[in-house]
mmCIF file of C-alpha atoms in Angstrom:
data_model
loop_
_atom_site.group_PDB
_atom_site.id
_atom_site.type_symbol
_atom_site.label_atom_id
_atom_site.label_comp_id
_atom_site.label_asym_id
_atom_site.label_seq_id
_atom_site.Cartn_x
_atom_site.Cartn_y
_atom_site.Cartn_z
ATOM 1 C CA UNK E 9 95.690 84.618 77.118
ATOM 2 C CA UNK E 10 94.369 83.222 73.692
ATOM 3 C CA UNK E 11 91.638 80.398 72.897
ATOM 4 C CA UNK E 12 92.866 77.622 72.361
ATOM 5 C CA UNK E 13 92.971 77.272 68.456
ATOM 6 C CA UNK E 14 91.512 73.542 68.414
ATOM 7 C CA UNK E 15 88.241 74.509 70.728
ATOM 8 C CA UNK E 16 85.389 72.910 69.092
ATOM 9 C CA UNK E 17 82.501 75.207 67.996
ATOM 10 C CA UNK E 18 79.856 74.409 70.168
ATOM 11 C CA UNK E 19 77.693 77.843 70.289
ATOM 12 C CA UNK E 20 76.612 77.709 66.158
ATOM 13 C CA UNK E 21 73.659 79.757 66.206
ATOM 14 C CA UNK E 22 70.944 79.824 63.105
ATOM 15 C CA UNK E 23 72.157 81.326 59.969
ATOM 16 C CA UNK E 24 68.907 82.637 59.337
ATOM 17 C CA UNK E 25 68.297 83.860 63.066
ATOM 18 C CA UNK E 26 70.903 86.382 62.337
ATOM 19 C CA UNK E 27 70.484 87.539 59.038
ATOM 20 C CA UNK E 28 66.329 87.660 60.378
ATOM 21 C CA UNK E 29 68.114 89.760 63.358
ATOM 22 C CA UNK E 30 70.849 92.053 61.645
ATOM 23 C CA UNK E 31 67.291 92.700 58.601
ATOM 24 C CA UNK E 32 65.043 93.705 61.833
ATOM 25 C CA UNK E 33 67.842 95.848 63.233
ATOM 26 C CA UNK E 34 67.923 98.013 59.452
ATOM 27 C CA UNK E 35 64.076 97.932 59.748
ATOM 28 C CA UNK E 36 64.007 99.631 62.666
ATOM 29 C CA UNK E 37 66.692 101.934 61.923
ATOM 30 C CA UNK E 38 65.113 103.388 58.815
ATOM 31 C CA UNK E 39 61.820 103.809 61.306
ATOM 32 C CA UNK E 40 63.551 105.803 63.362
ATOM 33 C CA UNK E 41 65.782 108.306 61.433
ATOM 34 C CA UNK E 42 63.961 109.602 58.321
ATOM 35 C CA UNK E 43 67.236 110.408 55.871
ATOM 36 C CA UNK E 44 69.379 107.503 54.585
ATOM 37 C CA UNK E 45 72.755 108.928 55.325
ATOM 38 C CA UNK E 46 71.378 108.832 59.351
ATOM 39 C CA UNK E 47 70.795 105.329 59.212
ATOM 40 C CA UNK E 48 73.831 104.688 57.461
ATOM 41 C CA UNK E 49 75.836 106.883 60.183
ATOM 42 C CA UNK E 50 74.496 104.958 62.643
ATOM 43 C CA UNK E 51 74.833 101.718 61.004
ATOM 44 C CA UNK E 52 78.667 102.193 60.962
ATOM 45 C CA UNK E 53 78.836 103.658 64.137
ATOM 46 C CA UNK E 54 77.361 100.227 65.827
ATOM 47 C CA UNK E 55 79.885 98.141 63.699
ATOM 48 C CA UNK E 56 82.876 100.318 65.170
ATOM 49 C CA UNK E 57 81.783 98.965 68.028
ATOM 50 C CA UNK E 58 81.875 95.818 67.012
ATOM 51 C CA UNK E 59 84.911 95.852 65.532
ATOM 52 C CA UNK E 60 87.131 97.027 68.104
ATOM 53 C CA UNK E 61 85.868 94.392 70.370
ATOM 54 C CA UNK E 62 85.795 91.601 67.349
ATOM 55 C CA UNK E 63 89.396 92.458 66.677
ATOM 56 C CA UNK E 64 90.705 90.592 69.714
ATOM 57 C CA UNK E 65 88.348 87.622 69.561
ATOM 58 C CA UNK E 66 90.039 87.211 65.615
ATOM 59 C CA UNK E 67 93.516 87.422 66.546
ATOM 60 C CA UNK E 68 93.101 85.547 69.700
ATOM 61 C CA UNK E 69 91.109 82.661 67.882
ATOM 62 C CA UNK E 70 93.567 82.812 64.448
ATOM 63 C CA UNK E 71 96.943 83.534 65.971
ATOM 64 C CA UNK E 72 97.890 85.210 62.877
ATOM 65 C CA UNK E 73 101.173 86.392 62.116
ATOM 66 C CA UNK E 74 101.976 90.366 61.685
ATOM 67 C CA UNK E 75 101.336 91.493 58.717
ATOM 68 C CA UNK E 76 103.916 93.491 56.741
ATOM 69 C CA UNK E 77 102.059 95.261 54.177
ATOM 70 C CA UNK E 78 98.970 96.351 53.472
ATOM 71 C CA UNK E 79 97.978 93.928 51.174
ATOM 72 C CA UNK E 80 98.485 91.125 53.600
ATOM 73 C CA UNK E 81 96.068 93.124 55.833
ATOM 74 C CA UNK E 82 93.459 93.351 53.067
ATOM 75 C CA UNK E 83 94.046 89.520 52.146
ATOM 76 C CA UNK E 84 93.936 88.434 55.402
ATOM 77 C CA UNK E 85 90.973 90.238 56.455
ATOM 78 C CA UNK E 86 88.857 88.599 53.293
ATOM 79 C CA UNK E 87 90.732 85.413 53.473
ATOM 80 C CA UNK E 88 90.763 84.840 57.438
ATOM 81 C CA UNK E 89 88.593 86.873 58.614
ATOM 82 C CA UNK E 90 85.538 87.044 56.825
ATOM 83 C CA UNK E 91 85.991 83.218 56.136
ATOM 84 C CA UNK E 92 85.354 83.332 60.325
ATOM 85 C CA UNK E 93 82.600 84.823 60.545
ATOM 86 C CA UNK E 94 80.390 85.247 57.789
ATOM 87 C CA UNK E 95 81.805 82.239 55.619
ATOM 88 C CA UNK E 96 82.640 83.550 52.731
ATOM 89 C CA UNK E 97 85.622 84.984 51.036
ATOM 90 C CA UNK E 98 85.595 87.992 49.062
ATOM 91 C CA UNK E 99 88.114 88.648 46.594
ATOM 92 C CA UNK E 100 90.813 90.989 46.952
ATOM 93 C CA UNK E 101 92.085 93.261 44.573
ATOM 94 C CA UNK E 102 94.285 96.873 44.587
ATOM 95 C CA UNK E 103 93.030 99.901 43.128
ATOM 96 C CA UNK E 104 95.511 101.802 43.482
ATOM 97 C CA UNK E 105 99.512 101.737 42.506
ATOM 98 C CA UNK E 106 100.493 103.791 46.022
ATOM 99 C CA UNK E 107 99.154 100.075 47.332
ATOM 100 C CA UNK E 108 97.505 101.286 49.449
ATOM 101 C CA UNK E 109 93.740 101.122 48.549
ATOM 102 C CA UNK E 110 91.713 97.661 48.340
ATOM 103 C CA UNK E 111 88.667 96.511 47.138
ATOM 104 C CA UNK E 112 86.704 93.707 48.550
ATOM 105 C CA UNK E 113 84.318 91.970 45.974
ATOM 106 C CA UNK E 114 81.713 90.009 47.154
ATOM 107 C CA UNK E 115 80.176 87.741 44.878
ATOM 108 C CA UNK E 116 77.432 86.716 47.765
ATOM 109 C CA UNK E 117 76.263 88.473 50.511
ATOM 110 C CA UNK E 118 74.897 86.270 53.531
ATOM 111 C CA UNK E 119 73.349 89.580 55.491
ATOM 112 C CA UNK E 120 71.244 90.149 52.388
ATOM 113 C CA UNK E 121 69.742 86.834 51.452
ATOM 114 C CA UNK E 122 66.108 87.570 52.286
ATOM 115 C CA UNK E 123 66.270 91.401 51.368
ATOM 116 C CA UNK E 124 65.355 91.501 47.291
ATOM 117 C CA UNK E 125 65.891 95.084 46.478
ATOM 118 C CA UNK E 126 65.758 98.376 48.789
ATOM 119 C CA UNK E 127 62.567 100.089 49.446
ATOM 120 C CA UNK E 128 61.995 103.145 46.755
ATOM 121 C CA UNK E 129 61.868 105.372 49.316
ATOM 122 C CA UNK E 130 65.329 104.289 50.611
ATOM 123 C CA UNK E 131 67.274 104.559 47.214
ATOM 124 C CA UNK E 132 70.663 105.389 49.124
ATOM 125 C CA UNK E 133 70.237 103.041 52.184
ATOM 126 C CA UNK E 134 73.882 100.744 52.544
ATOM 127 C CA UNK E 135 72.241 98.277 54.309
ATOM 128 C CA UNK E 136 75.529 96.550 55.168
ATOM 129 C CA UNK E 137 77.314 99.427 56.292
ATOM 130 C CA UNK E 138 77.919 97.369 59.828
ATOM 131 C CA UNK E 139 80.647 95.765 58.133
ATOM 132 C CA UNK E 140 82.112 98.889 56.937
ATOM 133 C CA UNK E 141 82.476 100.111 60.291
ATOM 134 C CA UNK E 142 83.719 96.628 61.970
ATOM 135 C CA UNK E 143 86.802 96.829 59.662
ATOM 136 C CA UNK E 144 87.205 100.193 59.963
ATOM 137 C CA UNK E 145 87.094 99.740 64.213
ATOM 138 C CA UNK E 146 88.958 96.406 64.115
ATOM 139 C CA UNK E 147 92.021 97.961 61.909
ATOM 140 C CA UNK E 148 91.885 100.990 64.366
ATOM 141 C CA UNK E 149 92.432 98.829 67.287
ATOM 142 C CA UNK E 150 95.860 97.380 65.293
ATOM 143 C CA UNK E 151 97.037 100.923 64.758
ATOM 144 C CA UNK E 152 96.255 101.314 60.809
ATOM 145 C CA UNK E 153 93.538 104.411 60.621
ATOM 146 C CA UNK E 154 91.597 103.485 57.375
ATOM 147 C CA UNK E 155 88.324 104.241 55.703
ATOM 148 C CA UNK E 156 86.021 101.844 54.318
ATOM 149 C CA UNK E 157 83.196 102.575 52.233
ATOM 150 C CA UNK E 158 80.719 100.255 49.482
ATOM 151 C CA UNK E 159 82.291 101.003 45.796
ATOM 152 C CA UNK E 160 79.128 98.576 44.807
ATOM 153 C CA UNK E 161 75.987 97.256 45.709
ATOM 154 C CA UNK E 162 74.132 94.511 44.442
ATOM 155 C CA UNK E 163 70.873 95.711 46.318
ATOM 156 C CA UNK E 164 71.075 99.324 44.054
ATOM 157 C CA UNK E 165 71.538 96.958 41.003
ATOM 158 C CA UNK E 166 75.223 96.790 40.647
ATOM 159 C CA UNK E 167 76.792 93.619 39.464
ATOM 160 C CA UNK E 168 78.952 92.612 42.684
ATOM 161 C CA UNK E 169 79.181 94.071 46.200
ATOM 162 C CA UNK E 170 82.176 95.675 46.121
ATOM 163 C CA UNK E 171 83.731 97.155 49.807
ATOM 164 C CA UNK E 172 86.444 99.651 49.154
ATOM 165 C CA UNK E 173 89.430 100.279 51.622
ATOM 166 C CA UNK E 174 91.678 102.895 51.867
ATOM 167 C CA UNK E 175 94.427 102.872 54.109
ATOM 168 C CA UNK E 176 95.289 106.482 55.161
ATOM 169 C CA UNK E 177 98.710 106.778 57.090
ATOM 170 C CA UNK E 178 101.868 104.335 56.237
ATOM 171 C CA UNK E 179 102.042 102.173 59.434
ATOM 172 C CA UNK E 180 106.420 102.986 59.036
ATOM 173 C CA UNK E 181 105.839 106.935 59.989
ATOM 174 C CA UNK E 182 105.660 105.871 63.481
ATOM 175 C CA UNK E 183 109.063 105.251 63.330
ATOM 176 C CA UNK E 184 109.774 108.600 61.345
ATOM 177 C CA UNK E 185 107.972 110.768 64.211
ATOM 178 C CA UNK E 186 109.902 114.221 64.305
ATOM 179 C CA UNK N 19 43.607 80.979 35.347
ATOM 180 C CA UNK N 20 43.981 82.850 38.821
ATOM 181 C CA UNK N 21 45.642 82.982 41.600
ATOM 182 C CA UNK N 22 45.014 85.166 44.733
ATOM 183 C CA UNK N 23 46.753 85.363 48.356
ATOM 184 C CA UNK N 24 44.852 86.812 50.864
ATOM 185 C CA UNK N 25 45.342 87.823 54.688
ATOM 186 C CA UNK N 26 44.272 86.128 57.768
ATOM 187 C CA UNK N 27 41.441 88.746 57.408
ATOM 188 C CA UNK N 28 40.570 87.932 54.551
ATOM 189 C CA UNK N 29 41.534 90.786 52.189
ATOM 190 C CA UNK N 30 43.907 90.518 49.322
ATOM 191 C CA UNK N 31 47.463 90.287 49.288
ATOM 192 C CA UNK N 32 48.075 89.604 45.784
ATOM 193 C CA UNK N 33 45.779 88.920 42.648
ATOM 194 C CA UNK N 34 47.071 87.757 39.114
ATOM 195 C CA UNK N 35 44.422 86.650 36.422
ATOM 196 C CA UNK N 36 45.640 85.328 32.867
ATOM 197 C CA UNK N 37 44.083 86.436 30.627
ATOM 198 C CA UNK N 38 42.829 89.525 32.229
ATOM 199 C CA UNK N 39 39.432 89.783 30.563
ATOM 200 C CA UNK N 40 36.425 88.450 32.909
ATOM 201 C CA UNK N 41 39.045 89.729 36.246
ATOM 202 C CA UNK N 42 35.935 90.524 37.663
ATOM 203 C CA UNK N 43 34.432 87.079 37.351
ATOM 204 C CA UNK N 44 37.318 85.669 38.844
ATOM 205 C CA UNK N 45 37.787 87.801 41.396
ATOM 206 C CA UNK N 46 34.110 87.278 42.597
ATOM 207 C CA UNK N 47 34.653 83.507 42.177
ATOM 208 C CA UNK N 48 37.767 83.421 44.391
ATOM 209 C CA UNK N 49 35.918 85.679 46.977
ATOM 210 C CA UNK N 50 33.145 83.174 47.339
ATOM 211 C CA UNK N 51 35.712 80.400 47.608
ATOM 212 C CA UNK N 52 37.062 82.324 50.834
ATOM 213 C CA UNK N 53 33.980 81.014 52.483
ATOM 214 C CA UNK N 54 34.722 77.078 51.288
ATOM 215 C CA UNK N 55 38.226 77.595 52.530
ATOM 216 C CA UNK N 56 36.909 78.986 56.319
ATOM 217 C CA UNK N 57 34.612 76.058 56.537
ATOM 218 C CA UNK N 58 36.711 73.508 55.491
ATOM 219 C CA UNK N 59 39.660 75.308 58.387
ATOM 220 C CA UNK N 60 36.620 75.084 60.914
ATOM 221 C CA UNK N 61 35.731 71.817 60.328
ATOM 222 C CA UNK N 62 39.232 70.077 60.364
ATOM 223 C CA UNK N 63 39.029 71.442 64.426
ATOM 224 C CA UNK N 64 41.375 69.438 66.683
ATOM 225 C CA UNK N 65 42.687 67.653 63.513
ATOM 226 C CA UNK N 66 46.255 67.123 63.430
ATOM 227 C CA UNK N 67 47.772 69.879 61.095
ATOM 228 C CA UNK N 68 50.513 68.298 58.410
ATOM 229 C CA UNK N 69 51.746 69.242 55.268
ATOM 230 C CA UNK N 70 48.701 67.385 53.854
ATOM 231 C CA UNK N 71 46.027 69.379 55.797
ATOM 232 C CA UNK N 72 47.288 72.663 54.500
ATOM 233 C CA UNK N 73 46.651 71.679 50.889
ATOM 234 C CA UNK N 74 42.506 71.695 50.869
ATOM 235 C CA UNK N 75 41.725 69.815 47.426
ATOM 236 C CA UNK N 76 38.961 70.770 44.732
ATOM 237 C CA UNK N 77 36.806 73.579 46.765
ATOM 238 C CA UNK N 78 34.146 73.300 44.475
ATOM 239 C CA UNK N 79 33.610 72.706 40.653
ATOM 240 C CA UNK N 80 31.309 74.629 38.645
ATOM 241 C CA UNK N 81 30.731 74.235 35.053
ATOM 242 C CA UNK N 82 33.600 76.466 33.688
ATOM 243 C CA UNK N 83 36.313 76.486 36.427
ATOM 244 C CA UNK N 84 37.746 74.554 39.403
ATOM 245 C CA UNK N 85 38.434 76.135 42.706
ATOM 246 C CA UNK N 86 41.708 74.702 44.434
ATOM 247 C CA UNK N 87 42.605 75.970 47.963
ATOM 248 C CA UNK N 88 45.637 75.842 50.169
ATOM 249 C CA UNK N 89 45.577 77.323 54.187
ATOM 250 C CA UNK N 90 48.944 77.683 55.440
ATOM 251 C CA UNK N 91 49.586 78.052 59.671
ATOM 252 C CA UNK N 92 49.152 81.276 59.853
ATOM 253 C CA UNK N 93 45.774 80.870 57.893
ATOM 254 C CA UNK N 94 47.344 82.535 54.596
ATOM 255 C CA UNK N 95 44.821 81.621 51.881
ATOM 256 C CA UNK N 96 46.375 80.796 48.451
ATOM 257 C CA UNK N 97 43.564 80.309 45.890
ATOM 258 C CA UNK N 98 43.712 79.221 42.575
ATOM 259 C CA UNK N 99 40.529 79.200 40.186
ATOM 260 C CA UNK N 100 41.464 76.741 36.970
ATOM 261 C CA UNK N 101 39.505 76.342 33.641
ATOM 262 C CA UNK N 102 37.932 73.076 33.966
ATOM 263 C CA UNK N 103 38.690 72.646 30.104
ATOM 264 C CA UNK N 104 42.523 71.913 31.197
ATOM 265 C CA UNK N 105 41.972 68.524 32.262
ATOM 266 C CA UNK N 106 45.600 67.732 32.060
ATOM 267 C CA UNK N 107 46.507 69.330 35.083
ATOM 268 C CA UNK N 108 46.933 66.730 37.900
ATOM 269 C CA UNK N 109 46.180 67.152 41.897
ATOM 270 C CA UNK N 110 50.230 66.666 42.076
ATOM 271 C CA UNK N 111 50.895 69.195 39.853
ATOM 272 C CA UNK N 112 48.364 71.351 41.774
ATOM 273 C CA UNK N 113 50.022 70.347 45.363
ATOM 274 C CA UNK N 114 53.558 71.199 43.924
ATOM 275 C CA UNK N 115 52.066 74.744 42.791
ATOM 276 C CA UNK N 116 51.234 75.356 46.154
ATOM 277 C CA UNK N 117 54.174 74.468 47.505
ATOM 278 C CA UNK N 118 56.214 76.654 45.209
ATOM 279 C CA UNK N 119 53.573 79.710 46.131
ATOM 280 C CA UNK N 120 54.474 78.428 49.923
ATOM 281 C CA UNK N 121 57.763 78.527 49.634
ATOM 282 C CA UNK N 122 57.539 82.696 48.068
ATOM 283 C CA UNK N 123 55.683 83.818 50.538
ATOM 284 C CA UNK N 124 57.912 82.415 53.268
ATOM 285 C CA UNK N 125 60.738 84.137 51.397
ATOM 286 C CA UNK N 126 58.822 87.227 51.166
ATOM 287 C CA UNK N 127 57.966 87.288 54.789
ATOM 288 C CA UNK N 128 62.031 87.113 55.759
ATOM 289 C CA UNK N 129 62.217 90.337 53.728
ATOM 290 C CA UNK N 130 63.087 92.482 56.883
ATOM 291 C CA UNK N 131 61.404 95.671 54.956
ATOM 292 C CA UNK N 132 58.071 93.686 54.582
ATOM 293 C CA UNK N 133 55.100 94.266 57.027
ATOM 294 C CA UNK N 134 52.644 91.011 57.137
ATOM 295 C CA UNK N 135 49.430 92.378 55.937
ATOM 296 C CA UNK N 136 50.791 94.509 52.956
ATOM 297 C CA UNK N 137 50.301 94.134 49.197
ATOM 298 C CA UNK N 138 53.188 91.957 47.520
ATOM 299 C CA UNK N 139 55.176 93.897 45.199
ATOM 300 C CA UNK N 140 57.865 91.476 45.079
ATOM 301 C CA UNK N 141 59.858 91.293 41.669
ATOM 302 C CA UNK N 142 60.256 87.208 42.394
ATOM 303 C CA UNK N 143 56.957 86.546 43.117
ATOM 304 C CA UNK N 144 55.889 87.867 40.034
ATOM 305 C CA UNK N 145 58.250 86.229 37.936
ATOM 306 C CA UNK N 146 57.598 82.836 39.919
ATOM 307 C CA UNK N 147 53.881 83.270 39.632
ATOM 308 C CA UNK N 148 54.200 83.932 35.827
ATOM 309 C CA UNK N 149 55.909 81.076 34.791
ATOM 310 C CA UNK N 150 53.661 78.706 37.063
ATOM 311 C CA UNK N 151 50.637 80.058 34.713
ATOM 312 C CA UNK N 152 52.818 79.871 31.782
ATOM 313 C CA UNK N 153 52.812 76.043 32.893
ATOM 314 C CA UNK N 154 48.782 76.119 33.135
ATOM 315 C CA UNK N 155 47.840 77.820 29.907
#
């Protein structure tokens, strides 16, 4: 069963509603849990959630084909997928010559338009770890175990927000099982 | 030149003075305006509230300064105390001044890490504050 592809987008929602929504849900977070690397846990445990339930609505809704590497994973997840829901596209680019580690850059952040710079007292706060753990759930769900982290941050003054992922079993062992 | 945002309550949410001898003065000046501004709110009453009502006009001239005030819904005060010697400065220019000082705050309110009713220690503000009184003085 998959959407049909053409279905008009009836349900928009507020841009600002959500990033208002996703900034209350941090704010409350670093209330509850004192240390930054709680709130961050927590913050990409709630966006595995998301993910591995996102992960159908995307393929359903894009009908994408299977990909055969990993860098048509990592383009397609900043080209199609972030495109689809947060509308914009980071670039891709491969740190590493085993191919299999990306980097996401994002020039421009949508979750963090109203947020200027981190509290002092949260210096270490990755206050868009959700997304970490939505790609991280979502590439579970197709079978590729990876681990995304932020390389960068523009809200702890680096120059672009960079997402970094690294891919950590070659999806052709499962043929090789002994 | 000054400018001060202060609370529903009436305490101060952010102060700038340039140049900062005479604070004092100015600060007492801008206090005493408070009371113009909660007048003027009480006596607009069932009055339809528009862009236009939110911008309050000349408060009150004295012989060195003008007083110009701004309420905004949520009966934020913006306050700005102006030499009288700067005659160039229009009531367009003024409106526009508040608008920009408006439109900071709102952006400072979205700031998820913000609680209304603290100081503003917000980098932009600053710098958008500065260059308005660059543009005064």
């Amino acid at each position: 069963m998959s959407r049909p592809p053409g279905r008009k987008e009836t349900h928009k929602i507020s841009r600002e509603l959500f990033v208002l929504t996703y900034g209350a849900l941090v704010a409350q977070l670093c209330k509850d849990y004192e240390k930054d690397e709680d709130v961050n846990t927590c913050l990409d445990r709630m966006g595995y959630g998301i993910g591995i339930r996102l992960i159908d609505d995307f393929l359903a809704r894009s009908a994408v084909k299977r990909c055969r590497s990993y860098s048509e994973t990592a383009d397609m997840i900043a080209q199609v997928a972030f495109k689809m829901y947060l509308g914009v596209t980071p670039t891709v680019s491969c740190n590493s010559a085993a191919g299999n580690e990306f980097s996401l850059i994002l020039d421009k952040n949508p979750l963090v338009e109203f947020v200027e710079e981190l509290p002092a007292e949260r210096a270490s706060l990755c206050y868009c770890n959700l997304l970490c753990g939505v790609i991280r759930g979502a590439l579970e769900m197709v079978r590729l175990a990876a681990e995304v982290t932020f390389l960068q941050d523009k809200l702890k003054g680096d120059a672009v927000t960079e997402i970094g992922i690294t891919f950590l079993r070659k999806a052709e062992d499962r043929k090789h099982k002994r | 030149v000054s400018i001060i945002c202060s609370s529903p309550q009436n305490y101060p949410l952010y102060i700038r003075s340039v140049p900062t001898e005479n604070e004092l003065k100015f600060h007492y000046t801008v206090h005493t305006s408070l009371d113009v501004v909660d007048e003027k709110i009480s006596a607009m009453g069932k009055a339809l509230v528009d862009q236009r009502e939110l911008y309050l006009g000349l408060l009150y001239p004295t012989e060195d300064y003008k007083v110009y005030g701004y309420v905004t819904n949520s009966k934020v005060k913006f306050v700005m105390v102006v030499d009288s010697s700067n005659t160039a400065l229009r009531d367009n220019e003024i409106r526009s001044m508040f608008r920009k000082l408006h439109n900071s705050y709102t952006d400072i309110m979205c700031n998820p890490f913000y609680n209304p009713g603290d100081r503003i220690h917000s980098r932009a503000f600053d710098t958008m504050v500065n260059s308005m009184m660059m543009q005064v003085c």
